[in-house]
Structures are given as structure tokens and as C-alpha cells.
Short mmCIF file of C-alpha atoms in Angstrom, two decimals:
data_model
loop_
_atom_site.label_atom_id
_atom_site.label_comp_id
_atom_site.label_asym_id
_atom_site.label_seq_id
_atom_site.Cartn_x
_atom_site.Cartn_y
_atom_site.Cartn_z
CA UNK A 1 -37.45 -47.49 51.42
CA UNK A 2 -39.04 -44.19 50.38
CA UNK A 3 -40.72 -44.06 46.97
CA UNK A 4 -42.10 -40.94 45.30
CA UNK A 5 -45.09 -41.28 42.99
CA UNK A 6 -44.90 -37.98 41.13
CA UNK A 7 -46.93 -36.37 38.40
CA UNK A 8 -46.03 -34.31 35.37
CA UNK A 9 -46.80 -31.10 37.27
CA UNK A 10 -44.61 -31.90 40.24
CA UNK A 11 -41.49 -32.74 38.27
CA UNK A 12 -41.64 -30.73 35.04
CA UNK A 13 -44.15 -27.87 35.39
CA UNK A 14 -43.76 -26.56 38.96
CA UNK A 15 -40.03 -25.71 38.63
CA UNK A 16 -41.01 -23.05 36.07
CA UNK A 17 -44.03 -21.78 38.02
CA UNK A 18 -42.51 -21.27 41.45
CA UNK A 19 -39.45 -19.29 42.48
CA UNK A 20 -38.62 -21.82 45.18
CA UNK A 21 -39.14 -25.57 45.19
CA UNK A 22 -38.66 -27.78 48.27
CA UNK A 23 -36.43 -30.09 46.23
CA UNK A 24 -34.48 -30.17 42.99
CA UNK A 25 -36.43 -32.32 40.55
CA UNK A 26 -33.24 -33.44 38.81
CA UNK A 27 -30.58 -33.61 41.53
CA UNK A 28 -32.55 -34.81 44.56
CA UNK A 29 -34.39 -37.80 43.11
CA UNK A 30 -33.61 -40.76 40.88
CA UNK A 31 -36.47 -41.67 38.53
CA UNK A 32 -37.00 -45.42 38.41
CA UNK A 33 -39.60 -45.69 35.68
CA UNK A 34 -42.30 -43.82 33.89
CA UNK A 35 -45.49 -45.65 34.78
CA UNK A 36 -48.51 -44.16 33.03
CA UNK A 37 -49.35 -41.80 30.17
CA UNK A 38 -52.63 -39.87 30.40
CA UNK A 39 -53.55 -37.74 27.37
CA UNK A 40 -56.02 -34.90 27.78
CA UNK A 41 -59.38 -35.09 26.06
CA UNK A 42 -60.36 -32.12 23.90
CA UNK A 43 -64.08 -31.64 24.59
CA UNK A 44 -66.64 -29.01 23.61
CA UNK A 45 -70.03 -28.08 24.95
CA UNK A 46 -72.79 -29.14 22.58
CA UNK A 47 -73.61 -25.58 21.54
CA UNK A 48 -70.25 -24.98 19.84
CA UNK A 49 -70.76 -25.58 16.08
CA UNK A 50 -67.66 -27.67 15.47
CA UNK A 51 -67.45 -31.40 14.88
CA UNK A 52 -63.70 -31.80 14.42
CA UNK A 53 -60.41 -30.22 15.45
CA UNK A 54 -60.18 -28.64 12.00
CA UNK A 55 -63.61 -27.05 12.36
CA UNK A 56 -62.78 -25.81 15.86
CA UNK A 57 -59.60 -24.16 14.61
CA UNK A 58 -61.48 -22.50 11.75
CA UNK A 59 -64.14 -21.24 14.17
CA UNK A 60 -61.53 -19.87 16.58
CA UNK A 61 -59.69 -18.10 13.76
CA UNK A 62 -62.92 -16.45 12.65
CA UNK A 63 -63.66 -15.34 16.23
CA UNK A 64 -60.33 -14.56 17.95
CA UNK A 65 -60.64 -14.69 21.74
CA UNK A 66 -64.37 -15.34 21.75
CA UNK A 67 -64.19 -19.05 22.52
CA UNK A 68 -63.29 -19.94 26.11
CA UNK A 69 -61.38 -22.87 27.53
CA UNK A 70 -61.25 -23.83 31.19
CA UNK A 71 -58.87 -25.40 33.67
CA UNK A 72 -58.88 -26.09 37.39
CA UNK A 73 -56.23 -23.39 37.97
CA UNK A 74 -53.39 -21.40 36.41
CA UNK A 75 -50.41 -23.54 35.43
CA UNK A 76 -52.13 -26.92 35.56
CA UNK A 77 -51.41 -29.53 32.92
CA UNK A 78 -54.84 -28.81 31.43
CA UNK A 79 -54.15 -25.06 31.25
CA UNK A 80 -50.85 -25.73 29.50
CA UNK A 81 -52.51 -28.21 27.12
CA UNK A 82 -54.81 -25.38 26.02
CA UNK A 83 -51.91 -22.99 25.61
CA UNK A 84 -49.99 -25.53 23.52
CA UNK A 85 -53.02 -26.13 21.32
CA UNK A 86 -53.51 -22.39 20.73
CA UNK A 87 -49.86 -21.87 19.83
CA UNK A 88 -49.74 -24.89 17.53
CA UNK A 89 -52.95 -23.96 15.71
CA UNK A 90 -52.28 -20.22 15.60
CA UNK A 91 -55.53 -19.33 17.35
CA UNK A 92 -56.61 -17.34 20.39
CA UNK A 93 -58.87 -18.78 23.07
CA UNK A 94 -59.73 -17.06 26.35
CA UNK A 95 -58.58 -19.01 29.40
CA UNK A 96 -61.01 -19.27 32.32
CA UNK A 97 -59.45 -20.66 35.52
CA UNK A 98 -61.80 -22.36 37.97
CA UNK A 99 -61.42 -23.16 41.64
CA UNK A 100 -62.51 -26.75 41.09
CA UNK A 101 -62.93 -29.23 38.27
CA UNK A 102 -66.59 -29.78 39.18
CA UNK A 103 -67.42 -26.10 38.61
CA UNK A 104 -65.71 -26.26 35.25
CA UNK A 105 -67.70 -29.33 34.21
CA UNK A 106 -70.96 -27.71 35.34
CA UNK A 107 -70.31 -24.74 33.08
CA UNK A 108 -69.48 -27.10 30.20
CA UNK A 109 -72.87 -28.80 30.61
CA UNK A 110 -74.67 -25.46 30.80
CA UNK A 111 -73.00 -24.20 27.64
CA UNK A 112 -71.18 -21.38 29.48
CA UNK A 113 -67.69 -22.77 28.90
CA UNK A 114 -66.83 -23.67 25.30
CA UNK A 115 -63.74 -25.87 25.42
CA UNK A 116 -62.10 -28.09 27.99
CA UNK A 117 -58.88 -30.09 28.08
CA UNK A 118 -59.08 -32.72 30.81
CA UNK A 119 -58.56 -36.38 31.60
CA UNK A 120 -61.08 -39.06 30.72
CA UNK A 121 -61.69 -39.86 34.40
CA UNK A 122 -63.08 -36.32 34.79
CA UNK A 123 -64.99 -36.09 31.52
CA UNK A 124 -66.33 -39.64 31.27
CA UNK A 125 -69.72 -38.97 32.97
CA UNK A 126 -70.39 -36.05 30.62
CA UNK A 127 -69.25 -37.99 27.57
CA UNK A 128 -71.33 -41.06 28.40
CA UNK A 129 -74.48 -38.97 28.91
CA UNK A 130 -73.93 -36.91 25.76
CA UNK A 131 -73.57 -33.64 27.66
CA UNK A 132 -70.30 -32.78 25.91
CA UNK A 133 -68.76 -33.86 22.62
CA UNK A 134 -65.24 -35.17 22.12
CA UNK A 135 -63.15 -33.81 19.25
CA UNK A 136 -59.92 -35.63 19.99
CA UNK A 137 -57.08 -36.26 22.40
CA UNK A 138 -53.71 -34.62 22.97
CA UNK A 139 -51.73 -37.86 22.81
CA UNK A 140 -49.64 -39.41 20.05
CA UNK A 141 -51.90 -42.47 19.65
CA UNK A 142 -55.63 -43.01 19.99
CA UNK A 143 -56.96 -44.21 23.32
CA UNK A 144 -58.51 -47.67 23.55
CA UNK A 145 -61.35 -46.14 25.57
CA UNK A 146 -62.08 -43.57 22.82
CA UNK A 147 -61.07 -45.29 19.56
CA UNK A 148 -63.02 -42.85 17.38
CA UNK A 149 -61.32 -39.77 18.83
CA UNK A 150 -58.37 -38.68 16.63
CA UNK A 151 -55.22 -37.24 18.13
CA UNK A 152 -53.95 -33.69 17.64
CA UNK A 153 -51.07 -35.37 15.80
CA UNK A 154 -53.52 -36.78 13.27
CA UNK A 155 -55.11 -33.34 12.97
CA UNK A 156 -51.73 -31.93 11.93
CA UNK A 157 -50.65 -30.25 15.18
CA UNK A 158 -47.66 -32.17 16.58
CA UNK A 159 -46.71 -29.25 18.83
CA UNK A 160 -50.08 -29.61 20.58
CA UNK A 161 -49.19 -33.03 21.95
CA UNK A 162 -49.52 -32.81 25.73
CA UNK A 163 -49.59 -35.95 27.81
CA UNK A 164 -49.88 -36.21 31.56
CA UNK A 165 -47.68 -38.85 33.12
CA UNK A 166 -46.78 -40.43 36.43
CA UNK A 167 -43.32 -41.50 37.52
CA UNK A 168 -41.84 -43.47 40.38
CA UNK A 169 -38.65 -42.11 41.91
CA UNK A 170 -36.38 -42.69 44.90
CA UNK A 171 -34.09 -40.29 46.84
CA UNK A 172 -30.72 -39.47 45.31
CA UNK A 173 -28.02 -41.71 46.72
CA UNK A 174 -30.16 -44.84 46.74
CA UNK A 175 -28.09 -48.00 46.09
CA UNK A 176 -28.06 -48.68 42.31
CA UNK A 177 -28.88 -52.35 42.98
CA UNK A 178 -32.11 -51.29 44.69
CA UNK A 179 -32.93 -48.92 41.82
CA UNK A 180 -32.41 -51.76 39.33
CA UNK A 181 -34.52 -54.24 41.30
CA UNK A 182 -37.39 -51.76 41.72
CA UNK A 183 -37.25 -50.81 38.03
CA UNK A 184 -37.54 -54.46 36.98
CA UNK A 185 -40.36 -55.15 39.44
CA UNK A 186 -42.38 -52.12 38.33
CA UNK A 187 -41.88 -52.97 34.66
CA UNK A 188 -43.29 -56.45 35.32
CA UNK A 189 -46.33 -55.04 37.12
CA UNK A 190 -47.03 -52.50 34.38
CA UNK A 191 -46.92 -55.27 31.76
CA UNK A 192 -49.58 -57.30 33.59
CA UNK A 193 -52.60 -57.64 31.25
CA UNK A 194 -55.04 -56.88 34.06
CA UNK A 195 -53.25 -53.65 34.98
CA UNK A 196 -52.98 -52.63 31.32
CA UNK A 197 -56.71 -53.21 30.76
CA UNK A 198 -57.77 -51.43 33.95
CA UNK A 199 -55.71 -48.35 33.12
CA UNK A 200 -56.95 -48.32 29.52
CA UNK A 201 -60.54 -48.12 30.77
CA UNK A 202 -59.64 -44.84 32.45
CA UNK A 203 -57.96 -43.36 29.39
CA UNK A 204 -54.46 -44.19 30.59
CA UNK A 205 -51.63 -46.08 28.92
CA UNK A 206 -49.50 -48.41 31.01
CA UNK A 207 -45.85 -48.07 30.03
CA UNK A 208 -42.44 -49.02 31.33
CA UNK A 209 -40.29 -48.19 28.33
CA UNK A 210 -38.19 -45.62 30.15
CA UNK A 211 -35.94 -46.85 32.92
CA UNK A 212 -33.51 -44.92 35.16
CA UNK A 213 -31.05 -44.22 32.31
CA UNK A 214 -33.70 -42.68 30.04
CA UNK A 215 -35.79 -40.88 32.63
CA UNK A 216 -33.20 -38.29 33.69
CA UNK A 217 -32.76 -36.75 30.21
CA UNK A 218 -36.51 -37.09 29.55
CA UNK A 219 -37.40 -35.03 32.63
CA UNK A 220 -34.86 -32.35 31.65
CA UNK A 221 -36.33 -32.15 28.14
CA UNK A 222 -39.93 -32.02 29.37
CA UNK A 223 -39.08 -29.35 31.94
CA UNK A 224 -37.52 -27.20 29.22
CA UNK A 225 -40.53 -27.74 26.92
CA UNK A 226 -43.05 -26.66 29.55
CA UNK A 227 -40.86 -23.75 30.58
CA UNK A 228 -41.08 -22.41 27.02
CA UNK A 229 -44.86 -22.69 27.09
CA UNK A 230 -45.14 -21.02 30.52
CA UNK A 231 -42.86 -18.14 29.57
CA UNK A 232 -44.48 -17.64 26.15
CA UNK A 233 -47.97 -17.48 27.69
CA UNK A 234 -46.81 -15.33 30.62
CA UNK A 235 -48.14 -17.80 33.21
CA UNK A 236 -47.27 -17.52 36.88
CA UNK A 237 -48.54 -19.35 39.96
CA UNK A 238 -51.54 -17.66 41.61
#
């Protein structure tokens, strides 16, 4: 059988970025389960005089547009995380798109780029060596790998919650019995303590609380939410 391992961008962001998609993210696939949550980490270069989300917001309000935040490209999950944070906090940051994540991280270390929203797997080397500081995460619960990092929800910005995720889907028309069997099998794997621990080390949360019945509406809701962000910020694919 054919299985699709798809990310947040592929199923909920790209439909609002591109005029034409090679498939309909709602009609052409059946989501089996949501596998992993991956919150972004809100990190600053060490030269920025802020030690908390509250202090960062105050600094940005005092200097509209002067602080920069980076992403690997226009319309990425990290770009949209920054846009959501700005809108929720009522601040203005200047977006700097890079051609690669490594260039972005280099500028963070050099103090050229002020703020970054990215996954722990990308930021971990800089965090562990003290080359950037972590203010928080964009999830709804603290990460086991960064227990001291508060969430944007804790900071009082629920609309800034932005969590990357990965889903497993099959082509539309797949026998419901196969969908059910795969959903049960994947849920068992994702509940395995070894898998849970391994993912947690990388700043990910193993989940299987949304099966085929819940995933369809969830994808529709997430697509609409990101569409509002994309349209409000005037983002288009480059």
C-alpha cells in the first residue's frame, strides 16, 4: 500500500501559498493518524537584552521593526510562527528570509540576526554551547528536553501557539478496514516508551490521539487558521 508521511506545510500551509497544488489535501487523501508534534523554539542571539518573552515584547514595542527574525524561506512554518507571535503580541519584527537554515544559524551566532523560531533539532548545537538563549516554545505544554522554557501560552499569548506536526495518510478510496488496521498499528508504535523517549530528546511529542475521524476536521481547521495568517501578513510563495 502507499502511505504518505506529510508535514504541516504540505497539508495545511501550501494550499494557501500556491495557486495550484498537485493534489487536494482534503479530498485526495485519508489521514490515518497524527504522529508527532514539534513546537518551535523561540531563541535570541546573546546580544539582545531580553531574558523572557515579556521582556522581548517590551523591547520590540519600544523599537518597532528594529528587531529581526529569520526563517529558511517565505511561508515556512518558522516564518508563520514569527508572524503569529507578532500579531498575538502586537509588535513589529522585520522578517529576514534565508536560503538555508545553516546561514540563519550562523547569523544568530554572530549577533546579526536577533530572533529565530525553529525546531530543537536545528537549534540544539547552539543552545548546548551557549551561543543563543532560549526564551520559550510555541507549544501548549513545556518540552521534556527544555523543561525550563515556558510556552507562549504561559506568557499570555495563546494566539501565538504554532506547532509543527507530521501525519500519516493513505490515498482516498482505501478500504476502511485497512485504514482502521493501520491506525491501530501506528497508535501502538507511537505509545512505545522507547519511541516516546527518543522523540522527546529531539523536542518532539509522540501522539496518536487523533484518528481518521478527527483528522479530517482538524486539517480543515488548521488550513483555515494558517490561511488567515498568510493573508493578513501578505505572504506569497517566492
